[in-house]
Protein backbone atom coordinates (compact mmCIF):
# COMPACT_ATOMS: atom_id res chain seq x y z
CA UNK A 1 0.00 0.00 0.00
CA UNK A 2 2.79 2.45 0.85
CA UNK A 3 4.64 1.69 -2.39
CA UNK A 4 1.53 2.18 -4.46
CA UNK A 5 0.76 5.42 -2.64
CA UNK A 6 4.27 6.70 -3.25
CA UNK A 7 4.06 5.90 -6.96
CA UNK A 8 0.72 7.72 -7.21
CA UNK A 9 2.12 10.79 -5.46
CA UNK A 10 5.19 10.78 -7.70
CA UNK A 11 3.03 10.53 -10.83
CA UNK A 12 0.84 13.42 -9.65
CA UNK A 13 3.92 15.56 -9.03
CA UNK A 14 5.23 14.95 -12.56
CA UNK A 15 1.88 15.95 -14.08
CA UNK A 16 1.80 19.12 -11.99
CA UNK A 17 5.32 20.03 -13.06
CA UNK A 18 4.44 19.41 -16.69
CA UNK A 19 1.43 21.77 -16.45
CA UNK A 20 3.70 24.50 -15.00
CA UNK A 21 6.53 24.03 -17.49
CA UNK A 22 8.05 27.29 -18.67
CA UNK A 23 8.08 25.91 -22.22
CA UNK A 24 4.31 26.54 -22.38
CA UNK A 25 3.56 30.17 -23.25
CA UNK A 26 0.57 30.60 -20.93
CA UNK A 27 1.79 28.57 -18.07
CA UNK A 28 2.15 31.51 -15.68
CA UNK A 29 -0.72 33.63 -17.08
CA UNK A 30 -4.08 33.65 -15.35
CA UNK A 31 -7.08 32.36 -17.20
CA UNK A 32 -8.98 35.07 -19.14
CA UNK A 33 -12.71 35.27 -18.82
CA UNK A 34 -14.33 35.37 -22.28
CA UNK A 35 -17.09 37.72 -21.10
CA UNK A 36 -14.55 40.20 -19.69
CA UNK A 37 -12.58 40.11 -22.96
CA UNK A 38 -15.70 40.84 -25.00
CA UNK A 39 -16.62 43.75 -22.69
CA UNK A 40 -13.13 45.24 -23.00
CA UNK A 41 -13.28 45.06 -26.80
CA UNK A 42 -16.69 46.78 -26.77
CA UNK A 43 -15.33 49.60 -24.60
CA UNK A 44 -12.45 50.09 -27.04
CA UNK A 45 -14.89 50.32 -29.95
CA UNK A 46 -16.96 52.91 -28.10
CA UNK A 47 -13.84 54.92 -27.34
CA UNK A 48 -12.92 54.86 -31.03
CA UNK A 49 -16.40 56.17 -31.98
CA UNK A 50 -16.25 59.12 -29.60
CA UNK A 51 -16.22 62.39 -31.65
CA UNK A 52 -12.86 64.13 -31.68
CA UNK A 53 -11.59 67.39 -33.10
CA UNK A 54 -11.75 65.78 -36.55
CA UNK A 55 -15.47 65.51 -35.90
CA UNK A 56 -18.25 64.44 -38.14
CA UNK A 57 -15.95 63.82 -41.08
CA UNK A 58 -14.43 60.86 -39.20
CA UNK A 59 -17.58 59.48 -37.59
CA UNK A 60 -20.07 60.26 -40.33
CA UNK A 61 -22.50 61.69 -37.78
CA UNK A 62 -24.53 64.40 -39.49
CA UNK A 63 -27.64 64.24 -37.32
CA UNK A 64 -27.27 67.89 -36.26
CA UNK A 65 -27.31 69.11 -39.83
CA UNK A 66 -30.09 66.76 -40.84
CA UNK A 67 -32.28 67.88 -37.94
CA UNK A 68 -31.69 71.60 -38.44
CA UNK A 69 -31.49 71.55 -42.27
CA UNK A 70 -28.38 73.72 -42.12
CA UNK A 71 -25.01 72.61 -43.46
CA UNK A 72 -21.38 73.61 -42.90
CA UNK A 73 -19.70 74.87 -46.06
CA UNK A 74 -16.01 75.30 -46.83
CA UNK A 75 -15.03 77.95 -49.38
CA UNK A 76 -11.50 78.48 -50.66
CA UNK A 77 -10.83 82.00 -51.96
CA UNK A 78 -7.56 83.60 -53.08
CA UNK A 79 -7.34 85.21 -49.62
CA UNK A 80 -7.76 81.94 -47.70
CA UNK A 81 -10.02 79.03 -46.79
CA UNK A 82 -12.98 79.58 -44.50
CA UNK A 83 -15.99 77.86 -42.99
CA UNK A 84 -19.54 79.16 -43.00
CA UNK A 85 -23.12 77.84 -42.90
CA UNK A 86 -25.76 77.51 -45.61
CA UNK A 87 -29.43 76.62 -45.62
CA UNK A 88 -32.17 76.42 -48.23
CA UNK A 89 -35.61 77.76 -47.37
CA UNK A 90 -38.71 79.02 -49.14
CA UNK A 91 -38.20 82.53 -50.44
CA UNK A 92 -41.40 83.64 -48.71
CA UNK A 93 -39.95 82.77 -45.29
CA UNK A 94 -36.64 84.67 -45.60
CA UNK A 95 -35.80 88.32 -45.13
CA UNK A 96 -32.92 89.25 -47.48
CA UNK A 97 -29.69 90.53 -46.00
CA UNK A 98 -29.56 94.29 -45.49
CA UNK A 99 -27.13 95.91 -47.96
CA UNK A 100 -27.95 99.47 -46.95
CA UNK A 101 -24.55 99.98 -45.31
CA UNK A 102 -22.56 98.31 -48.10
CA UNK A 103 -20.52 100.68 -50.26
CA UNK A 104 -21.86 101.61 -53.69
CA UNK A 105 -21.15 98.92 -56.23
CA UNK A 106 -18.66 100.51 -58.61
CA UNK A 107 -18.89 97.59 -61.03
CA UNK A 108 -22.65 98.04 -61.31
CA UNK A 109 -22.20 101.79 -61.75
CA UNK A 110 -19.72 101.30 -64.61
CA UNK A 111 -22.00 98.77 -66.26
CA UNK A 112 -24.95 101.16 -65.98
CA UNK A 113 -23.05 104.04 -67.66
CA UNK A 114 -21.76 101.72 -70.38
CA UNK A 115 -25.25 101.11 -71.76
CA UNK A 116 -25.91 103.40 -74.76
CA UNK A 117 -29.08 105.41 -74.64
CA UNK A 118 -30.28 103.73 -77.82
CA UNK A 119 -30.23 100.38 -76.01
CA UNK A 120 -32.75 101.40 -73.36
CA UNK A 121 -35.81 99.19 -73.22
CA UNK A 122 -38.60 100.62 -75.37
CA UNK A 123 -41.99 98.98 -75.80
CA UNK A 124 -43.70 99.59 -79.11
CA UNK A 125 -47.24 98.33 -79.58
CA UNK A 126 -48.45 97.80 -83.12
CA UNK A 127 -52.15 97.18 -83.57
CA UNK A 128 -53.12 96.20 -87.12
CA UNK A 129 -56.80 96.02 -86.21
CA UNK A 130 -57.22 99.78 -86.16
CA UNK A 131 -58.72 101.16 -89.36
CA UNK A 132 -56.50 103.39 -91.42
CA UNK A 133 -58.87 106.35 -91.24
CA UNK A 134 -61.37 107.09 -88.48
CA UNK A 135 -62.94 110.14 -87.03
CA UNK A 136 -61.31 111.57 -83.92
CA UNK A 137 -64.13 110.69 -81.50
CA UNK A 138 -64.27 107.08 -82.63
CA UNK A 139 -60.50 106.77 -82.28
CA UNK A 140 -60.55 108.16 -78.73
CA UNK A 141 -63.33 105.76 -77.76
CA UNK A 142 -61.47 102.76 -79.17
CA UNK A 143 -58.27 103.76 -77.38
CA UNK A 144 -60.16 104.27 -74.10
CA UNK A 145 -61.90 100.90 -74.28
CA UNK A 146 -58.70 99.21 -75.40
CA UNK A 147 -56.67 100.68 -72.53
CA UNK A 148 -59.33 99.71 -70.01
CA UNK A 149 -59.45 96.14 -71.30
CA UNK A 150 -55.65 95.88 -71.38
CA UNK A 151 -55.41 97.12 -67.80
CA UNK A 152 -57.94 94.53 -66.69
CA UNK A 153 -56.12 91.78 -68.60
CA UNK A 154 -52.76 92.78 -67.09
CA UNK A 155 -54.19 92.81 -63.57
CA UNK A 156 -55.79 89.40 -64.12
CA UNK A 157 -52.53 87.97 -65.49
CA UNK A 158 -50.58 89.37 -62.53
CA UNK A 159 -53.03 87.80 -60.09
CA UNK A 160 -52.80 84.47 -61.91
CA UNK A 161 -48.99 84.58 -61.80
CA UNK A 162 -49.03 85.27 -58.07
CA UNK A 163 -51.43 82.38 -57.52
CA UNK A 164 -49.70 79.93 -59.86
CA UNK A 165 -46.03 80.56 -59.02
CA UNK A 166 -45.20 78.63 -55.84
CA UNK A 167 -42.44 79.82 -53.56
CA UNK A 168 -39.13 78.09 -54.26
CA UNK A 169 -36.19 77.13 -52.10
CA UNK A 170 -33.46 79.77 -52.13
CA UNK A 171 -30.01 79.81 -50.48
CA UNK A 172 -29.21 81.63 -47.26
CA UNK A 173 -25.71 81.86 -45.77
CA UNK A 174 -24.25 83.00 -42.47
CA UNK A 175 -24.30 86.65 -43.51
CA UNK A 176 -24.80 90.03 -41.88
CA UNK A 177 -25.42 93.42 -43.48
CA UNK A 178 -24.54 92.20 -46.94
CA UNK A 179 -21.33 90.40 -46.01
CA UNK A 180 -20.50 86.70 -45.86
CA UNK A 181 -19.06 85.62 -42.50
CA UNK A 182 -16.14 83.24 -43.06
CA UNK A 183 -14.30 81.59 -40.15
CA UNK A 184 -10.74 80.28 -40.18
CA UNK A 185 -11.56 77.30 -37.96
CA UNK A 186 -14.46 75.37 -36.47
CA UNK A 187 -13.90 76.69 -32.95
CA UNK A 188 -14.36 80.32 -33.97
CA UNK A 189 -17.50 79.51 -35.96
CA UNK A 190 -19.03 77.66 -33.01
CA UNK A 191 -18.14 80.49 -30.64
CA UNK A 192 -19.90 82.96 -32.93
CA UNK A 193 -23.03 80.83 -33.25
CA UNK A 194 -23.28 80.32 -29.50
CA UNK A 195 -22.66 84.00 -28.75
CA UNK A 196 -26.04 85.04 -30.06
CA UNK A 197 -24.47 87.68 -32.31
CA UNK A 198 -26.86 89.03 -34.97
CA UNK A 199 -26.82 87.34 -38.35
CA UNK A 200 -29.22 86.54 -41.16
CA UNK A 201 -29.56 82.83 -40.33
CA UNK A 202 -30.97 83.67 -36.89
CA UNK A 203 -34.39 84.02 -38.56
CA UNK A 204 -34.50 80.28 -39.32
CA UNK A 205 -36.88 78.19 -37.25
CA UNK A 206 -34.10 75.70 -36.40
CA UNK A 207 -31.44 78.26 -35.42
CA UNK A 208 -32.02 77.98 -31.66
CA UNK A 209 -31.63 74.22 -31.82
CA UNK A 210 -28.36 74.63 -33.72
CA UNK A 211 -27.06 77.09 -31.11
CA UNK A 212 -27.73 74.62 -28.30
CA UNK A 213 -26.27 71.53 -29.95
CA UNK A 214 -23.38 72.64 -32.14
CA UNK A 215 -19.86 71.46 -31.23
CA UNK A 216 -16.54 72.06 -33.02
CA UNK A 217 -16.45 68.35 -33.88
CA UNK A 218 -19.67 68.80 -35.89
CA UNK A 219 -18.25 71.47 -38.20
CA UNK A 220 -16.83 69.43 -41.06
CA UNK A 221 -17.98 70.23 -44.57
CA UNK A 222 -18.76 67.27 -46.79
CA UNK A 223 -17.03 66.90 -50.13
CA UNK A 224 -20.08 68.20 -51.99
CA UNK A 225 -20.15 71.29 -49.75
CA UNK A 226 -16.48 72.19 -50.32
CA UNK A 227 -15.69 74.70 -53.07
CA UNK A 228 -12.31 75.73 -54.47
CA UNK A 229 -12.94 79.12 -56.01
CA UNK A 230 -9.25 79.92 -55.66
CA UNK A 231 -8.40 77.41 -58.41
CA UNK A 232 -10.98 78.46 -61.00
CA UNK A 233 -9.12 81.24 -62.83
CA UNK A 234 -5.86 79.29 -62.97
CA UNK A 235 -7.67 76.22 -64.27
CA UNK A 236 -9.42 78.19 -67.02
CA UNK A 237 -6.15 79.78 -68.08
CA UNK A 238 -4.64 76.34 -68.58
CA UNK A 239 -6.67 75.76 -71.73
CA UNK A 240 -9.59 73.55 -72.73
CA UNK A 241 -7.76 70.26 -72.35
CA UNK A 242 -6.90 70.93 -68.70
CA UNK A 243 -10.30 72.22 -67.56
CA UNK A 244 -11.59 70.47 -64.46
CA UNK A 245 -15.27 70.04 -65.27
CA UNK A 246 -16.52 69.36 -61.76
CA UNK A 247 -14.39 72.11 -60.22
CA UNK A 248 -15.92 74.67 -62.60
CA UNK A 249 -19.47 73.34 -62.29
CA UNK A 250 -19.33 73.43 -58.49
CA UNK A 251 -17.89 76.94 -58.64
CA UNK A 252 -20.84 78.08 -60.72
CA UNK A 253 -23.32 76.60 -58.25
CA UNK A 254 -21.84 78.22 -55.15
CA UNK A 255 -21.26 81.53 -56.95
CA UNK A 256 -24.95 81.71 -57.85
CA UNK A 257 -25.94 80.85 -54.29
CA UNK A 258 -23.62 83.48 -52.83
CA UNK A 259 -24.70 86.12 -55.34
CA UNK A 260 -28.34 85.55 -54.42
CA UNK A 261 -27.77 85.51 -50.67
CA UNK A 262 -25.46 88.55 -50.73
CA UNK A 263 -27.55 90.39 -53.31
CA UNK A 264 -24.62 90.81 -55.69
CA UNK A 265 -26.49 91.86 -58.79
CA UNK A 266 -23.41 92.07 -61.09
CA UNK A 267 -22.60 88.44 -60.31
CA UNK A 268 -26.19 87.34 -60.87
CA UNK A 269 -26.17 89.17 -64.20
CA UNK A 270 -22.85 87.62 -65.25
CA UNK A 271 -24.22 84.13 -64.55
CA UNK A 272 -27.77 84.73 -65.78
CA UNK A 273 -29.32 82.51 -68.49
CA UNK A 274 -27.95 83.33 -71.91
CA UNK A 275 -24.76 84.97 -70.63
CA UNK A 276 -21.35 83.73 -71.89
CA UNK A 277 -20.54 82.21 -68.49
CA UNK A 278 -23.93 80.49 -68.41
CA UNK A 279 -23.17 79.03 -71.85
CA UNK A 280 -19.87 77.82 -70.44
CA UNK A 281 -21.71 76.21 -67.51
CA UNK A 282 -24.14 74.39 -69.79
CA UNK A 283 -21.32 73.09 -71.96
CA UNK A 284 -19.44 71.89 -68.88
CA UNK A 285 -22.49 70.02 -67.64
CA UNK A 286 -23.04 68.41 -71.03
CA UNK A 287 -19.39 67.36 -71.24
CA UNK A 288 -19.55 65.84 -67.76
CA UNK A 289 -22.82 64.03 -68.43
CA UNK A 290 -21.48 61.25 -70.64
CA UNK A 291 -22.83 59.79 -73.84
CA UNK A 292 -23.52 61.76 -77.01
CA UNK A 293 -24.23 64.85 -74.96
CA UNK A 294 -20.68 64.73 -73.58
CA UNK A 295 -19.25 64.73 -77.11
CA UNK A 296 -21.35 67.74 -78.06
CA UNK A 297 -20.48 69.45 -74.79
CA UNK A 298 -16.76 69.10 -75.46
CA UNK A 299 -17.23 70.53 -78.94
CA UNK A 300 -19.05 73.53 -77.45
CA UNK A 301 -16.26 74.02 -74.92
CA UNK A 302 -13.69 74.24 -77.71
CA UNK A 303 -15.56 77.27 -79.07
CA UNK A 304 -15.43 79.17 -75.76
CA UNK A 305 -12.48 81.47 -75.31
CA UNK A 306 -10.37 80.48 -72.32
CA UNK A 307 -9.14 84.03 -71.80
CA UNK A 308 -12.64 85.50 -71.87
CA UNK A 309 -13.89 82.87 -69.43
CA UNK A 310 -10.98 83.42 -67.02
CA UNK A 311 -11.48 87.20 -67.06
CA UNK A 312 -15.19 86.80 -66.37
CA UNK A 313 -14.58 84.44 -63.47
CA UNK A 314 -11.83 86.65 -62.05
CA UNK A 315 -14.37 89.46 -61.83
CA UNK A 316 -16.94 87.21 -60.14
CA UNK A 317 -14.48 85.92 -57.55
CA UNK A 318 -13.32 89.46 -56.91
CA UNK A 319 -16.88 90.61 -56.24
CA UNK A 320 -17.51 87.71 -53.87
CA UNK A 321 -14.19 88.24 -52.06
CA UNK A 322 -15.01 91.92 -51.55
CA UNK A 323 -18.20 90.90 -49.73
CA UNK A 324 -16.45 88.59 -47.23
CA UNK A 325 -15.99 89.41 -43.54
CA UNK A 326 -13.16 87.17 -42.28
CA UNK A 327 -13.40 86.03 -38.66
CA UNK A 328 -10.58 84.34 -36.73
XYZ file of C-alpha atoms in Angstrom:
328
model
C 0.000 0.000 0.000
C 2.786 2.450 0.848
C 4.639 1.688 -2.392
C 1.530 2.184 -4.458
C 0.760 5.417 -2.641
C 4.273 6.705 -3.250
C 4.058 5.904 -6.962
C 0.722 7.719 -7.212
C 2.123 10.794 -5.462
C 5.185 10.781 -7.695
C 3.031 10.529 -10.830
C 0.835 13.417 -9.650
C 3.919 15.560 -9.033
C 5.229 14.951 -12.557
C 1.876 15.953 -14.076
C 1.801 19.118 -11.995
C 5.321 20.033 -13.061
C 4.439 19.409 -16.688
C 1.434 21.771 -16.447
C 3.697 24.504 -14.999
C 6.530 24.031 -17.490
C 8.051 27.287 -18.672
C 8.080 25.908 -22.223
C 4.315 26.542 -22.385
C 3.563 30.166 -23.247
C 0.568 30.598 -20.927
C 1.791 28.571 -18.068
C 2.155 31.510 -15.685
C -0.717 33.626 -17.077
C -4.079 33.647 -15.350
C -7.077 32.357 -17.202
C -8.975 35.071 -19.138
C -12.710 35.270 -18.815
C -14.326 35.371 -22.276
C -17.090 37.722 -21.100
C -14.552 40.200 -19.694
C -12.581 40.112 -22.964
C -15.705 40.838 -24.999
C -16.622 43.745 -22.687
C -13.127 45.237 -23.001
C -13.281 45.059 -26.804
C -16.695 46.781 -26.765
C -15.330 49.595 -24.597
C -12.449 50.090 -27.037
C -14.893 50.323 -29.950
C -16.965 52.911 -28.102
C -13.838 54.920 -27.344
C -12.916 54.859 -31.026
C -16.401 56.170 -31.977
C -16.248 59.124 -29.602
C -16.218 62.391 -31.653
C -12.862 64.133 -31.684
C -11.592 67.391 -33.100
C -11.751 65.782 -36.553
C -15.469 65.508 -35.905
C -18.253 64.439 -38.140
C -15.949 63.818 -41.076
C -14.427 60.859 -39.201
C -17.585 59.484 -37.586
C -20.070 60.262 -40.334
C -22.500 61.690 -37.777
C -24.532 64.402 -39.486
C -27.636 64.243 -37.322
C -27.273 67.885 -36.255
C -27.307 69.107 -39.833
C -30.090 66.758 -40.840
C -32.282 67.880 -37.944
C -31.694 71.598 -38.443
C -31.493 71.552 -42.272
C -28.384 73.722 -42.123
C -25.009 72.611 -43.463
C -21.379 73.609 -42.901
C -19.700 74.868 -46.063
C -16.011 75.298 -46.835
C -15.034 77.946 -49.382
C -11.501 78.483 -50.658
C -10.831 81.996 -51.960
C -7.556 83.597 -53.085
C -7.336 85.206 -49.624
C -7.760 81.939 -47.702
C -10.017 79.034 -46.793
C -12.977 79.576 -44.503
C -15.988 77.859 -42.988
C -19.543 79.163 -42.996
C -23.117 77.844 -42.901
C -25.757 77.510 -45.610
C -29.433 76.618 -45.624
C -32.172 76.421 -48.229
C -35.610 77.761 -47.371
C -38.711 79.017 -49.144
C -38.199 82.528 -50.440
C -41.402 83.640 -48.707
C -39.948 82.767 -45.289
C -36.644 84.668 -45.602
C -35.802 88.316 -45.135
C -32.919 89.252 -47.476
C -29.689 90.534 -46.005
C -29.558 94.294 -45.492
C -27.129 95.911 -47.955
C -27.948 99.469 -46.950
C -24.549 99.977 -45.311
C -22.565 98.311 -48.099
C -20.521 100.676 -50.262
C -21.864 101.606 -53.693
C -21.152 98.917 -56.227
C -18.657 100.509 -58.614
C -18.886 97.586 -61.026
C -22.646 98.039 -61.315
C -22.201 101.795 -61.754
C -19.723 101.302 -64.615
C -22.005 98.770 -66.262
C -24.946 101.162 -65.984
C -23.052 104.041 -67.663
C -21.757 101.723 -70.377
C -25.255 101.111 -71.761
C -25.906 103.402 -74.757
C -29.084 105.407 -74.642
C -30.281 103.734 -77.822
C -30.229 100.379 -76.008
C -32.748 101.403 -73.365
C -35.813 99.188 -73.217
C -38.603 100.617 -75.375
C -41.985 98.983 -75.797
C -43.704 99.588 -79.115
C -47.241 98.330 -79.578
C -48.446 97.796 -83.119
C -52.149 97.181 -83.571
C -53.121 96.201 -87.118
C -56.799 96.022 -86.211
C -57.220 99.785 -86.159
C -58.717 101.158 -89.364
C -56.496 103.388 -91.423
C -58.869 106.349 -91.241
C -61.371 107.088 -88.480
C -62.940 110.139 -87.030
C -61.312 111.571 -83.923
C -64.129 110.690 -81.502
C -64.266 107.077 -82.625
C -60.499 106.771 -82.280
C -60.545 108.160 -78.734
C -63.334 105.756 -77.757
C -61.472 102.759 -79.174
C -58.273 103.757 -77.376
C -60.160 104.274 -74.103
C -61.899 100.904 -74.280
C -58.696 99.214 -75.399
C -56.674 100.685 -72.531
C -59.331 99.709 -70.008
C -59.445 96.135 -71.302
C -55.654 95.884 -71.384
C -55.411 97.120 -67.798
C -57.945 94.528 -66.693
C -56.121 91.784 -68.600
C -52.763 92.779 -67.094
C -54.191 92.806 -63.571
C -55.790 89.400 -64.121
C -52.525 87.966 -65.495
C -50.583 89.372 -62.532
C -53.031 87.797 -60.093
C -52.797 84.466 -61.910
C -48.994 84.575 -61.803
C -49.029 85.266 -58.074
C -51.430 82.377 -57.520
C -49.699 79.926 -59.862
C -46.026 80.558 -59.018
C -45.202 78.629 -55.841
C -42.443 79.815 -53.556
C -39.132 78.087 -54.263
C -36.186 77.134 -52.101
C -33.458 79.767 -52.128
C -30.013 79.811 -50.485
C -29.206 81.630 -47.258
C -25.707 81.857 -45.769
C -24.250 82.998 -42.470
C -24.304 86.648 -43.509
C -24.803 90.028 -41.884
C -25.417 93.419 -43.478
C -24.536 92.203 -46.943
C -21.332 90.397 -46.006
C -20.500 86.696 -45.860
C -19.063 85.623 -42.502
C -16.143 83.236 -43.055
C -14.304 81.594 -40.152
C -10.741 80.283 -40.181
C -11.564 77.300 -37.963
C -14.464 75.365 -36.465
C -13.901 76.688 -32.947
C -14.362 80.321 -33.966
C -17.501 79.509 -35.957
C -19.031 77.662 -33.013
C -18.139 80.492 -30.636
C -19.896 82.963 -32.928
C -23.031 80.831 -33.246
C -23.277 80.321 -29.496
C -22.655 83.996 -28.750
C -26.041 85.037 -30.063
C -24.474 87.683 -32.313
C -26.859 89.027 -34.966
C -26.816 87.345 -38.350
C -29.218 86.542 -41.163
C -29.561 82.834 -40.334
C -30.972 83.667 -36.894
C -34.392 84.020 -38.559
C -34.499 80.282 -39.317
C -36.876 78.185 -37.249
C -34.098 75.701 -36.401
C -31.444 78.256 -35.422
C -32.020 77.981 -31.661
C -31.630 74.215 -31.823
C -28.360 74.627 -33.719
C -27.057 77.088 -31.107
C -27.729 74.625 -28.302
C -26.265 71.533 -29.949
C -23.375 72.636 -32.138
C -19.862 71.461 -31.226
C -16.544 72.061 -33.016
C -16.455 68.353 -33.883
C -19.666 68.804 -35.892
C -18.250 71.466 -38.198
C -16.832 69.435 -41.056
C -17.983 70.229 -44.573
C -18.764 67.268 -46.786
C -17.032 66.898 -50.128
C -20.081 68.197 -51.985
C -20.146 71.295 -49.749
C -16.485 72.192 -50.325
C -15.687 74.698 -53.069
C -12.307 75.731 -54.474
C -12.940 79.123 -56.011
C -9.253 79.922 -55.661
C -8.401 77.414 -58.405
C -10.982 78.458 -60.999
C -9.115 81.236 -62.831
C -5.859 79.292 -62.975
C -7.667 76.220 -64.267
C -9.420 78.185 -67.018
C -6.153 79.781 -68.081
C -4.638 76.339 -68.584
C -6.675 75.764 -71.734
C -9.595 73.554 -72.728
C -7.761 70.255 -72.348
C -6.903 70.933 -68.703
C -10.304 72.219 -67.562
C -11.591 70.468 -64.457
C -15.274 70.043 -65.273
C -16.517 69.355 -61.758
C -14.394 72.112 -60.221
C -15.922 74.666 -62.602
C -19.475 73.340 -62.295
C -19.330 73.429 -58.491
C -17.889 76.942 -58.637
C -20.837 78.077 -60.716
C -23.319 76.604 -58.247
C -21.837 78.222 -55.151
C -21.263 81.532 -56.955
C -24.953 81.708 -57.852
C -25.939 80.848 -54.287
C -23.619 83.481 -52.834
C -24.703 86.121 -55.341
C -28.340 85.546 -54.418
C -27.767 85.508 -50.673
C -25.457 88.551 -50.734
C -27.553 90.390 -53.315
C -24.617 90.812 -55.688
C -26.491 91.856 -58.789
C -23.408 92.070 -61.087
C -22.598 88.438 -60.313
C -26.192 87.344 -60.873
C -26.165 89.171 -64.195
C -22.850 87.622 -65.246
C -24.221 84.129 -64.546
C -27.767 84.728 -65.784
C -29.317 82.512 -68.487
C -27.946 83.326 -71.909
C -24.763 84.973 -70.635
C -21.346 83.735 -71.890
C -20.543 82.205 -68.493
C -23.928 80.487 -68.407
C -23.174 79.030 -71.849
C -19.874 77.819 -70.441
C -21.705 76.213 -67.513
C -24.141 74.393 -69.793
C -21.317 73.094 -71.964
C -19.437 71.887 -68.882
C -22.488 70.022 -67.637
C -23.036 68.413 -71.029
C -19.390 67.359 -71.239
C -19.554 65.845 -67.761
C -22.820 64.031 -68.432
C -21.477 61.247 -70.637
C -22.826 59.789 -73.844
C -23.515 61.756 -77.010
C -24.228 64.846 -74.955
C -20.680 64.730 -73.584
C -19.250 64.732 -77.110
C -21.350 67.736 -78.065
C -20.481 69.455 -74.791
C -16.755 69.095 -75.456
C -17.229 70.530 -78.935
C -19.048 73.531 -77.453
C -16.258 74.024 -74.919
C -13.691 74.242 -77.713
C -15.557 77.275 -79.071
C -15.431 79.167 -75.765
C -12.482 81.466 -75.313
C -10.367 80.483 -72.323
C -9.142 84.034 -71.803
C -12.635 85.501 -71.871
C -13.888 82.870 -69.433
C -10.981 83.421 -67.025
C -11.483 87.204 -67.055
C -15.195 86.795 -66.367
C -14.576 84.436 -63.474
C -11.827 86.645 -62.049
C -14.373 89.459 -61.827
C -16.941 87.207 -60.141
C -14.483 85.920 -57.548
C -13.315 89.464 -56.906
C -16.882 90.615 -56.243
C -17.511 87.715 -53.865
C -14.189 88.244 -52.058
C -15.014 91.919 -51.551
C -18.198 90.904 -49.729
C -16.449 88.590 -47.227
C -15.986 89.410 -43.544
C -13.156 87.171 -42.284
C -13.400 86.028 -38.663
C -10.578 84.343 -36.726
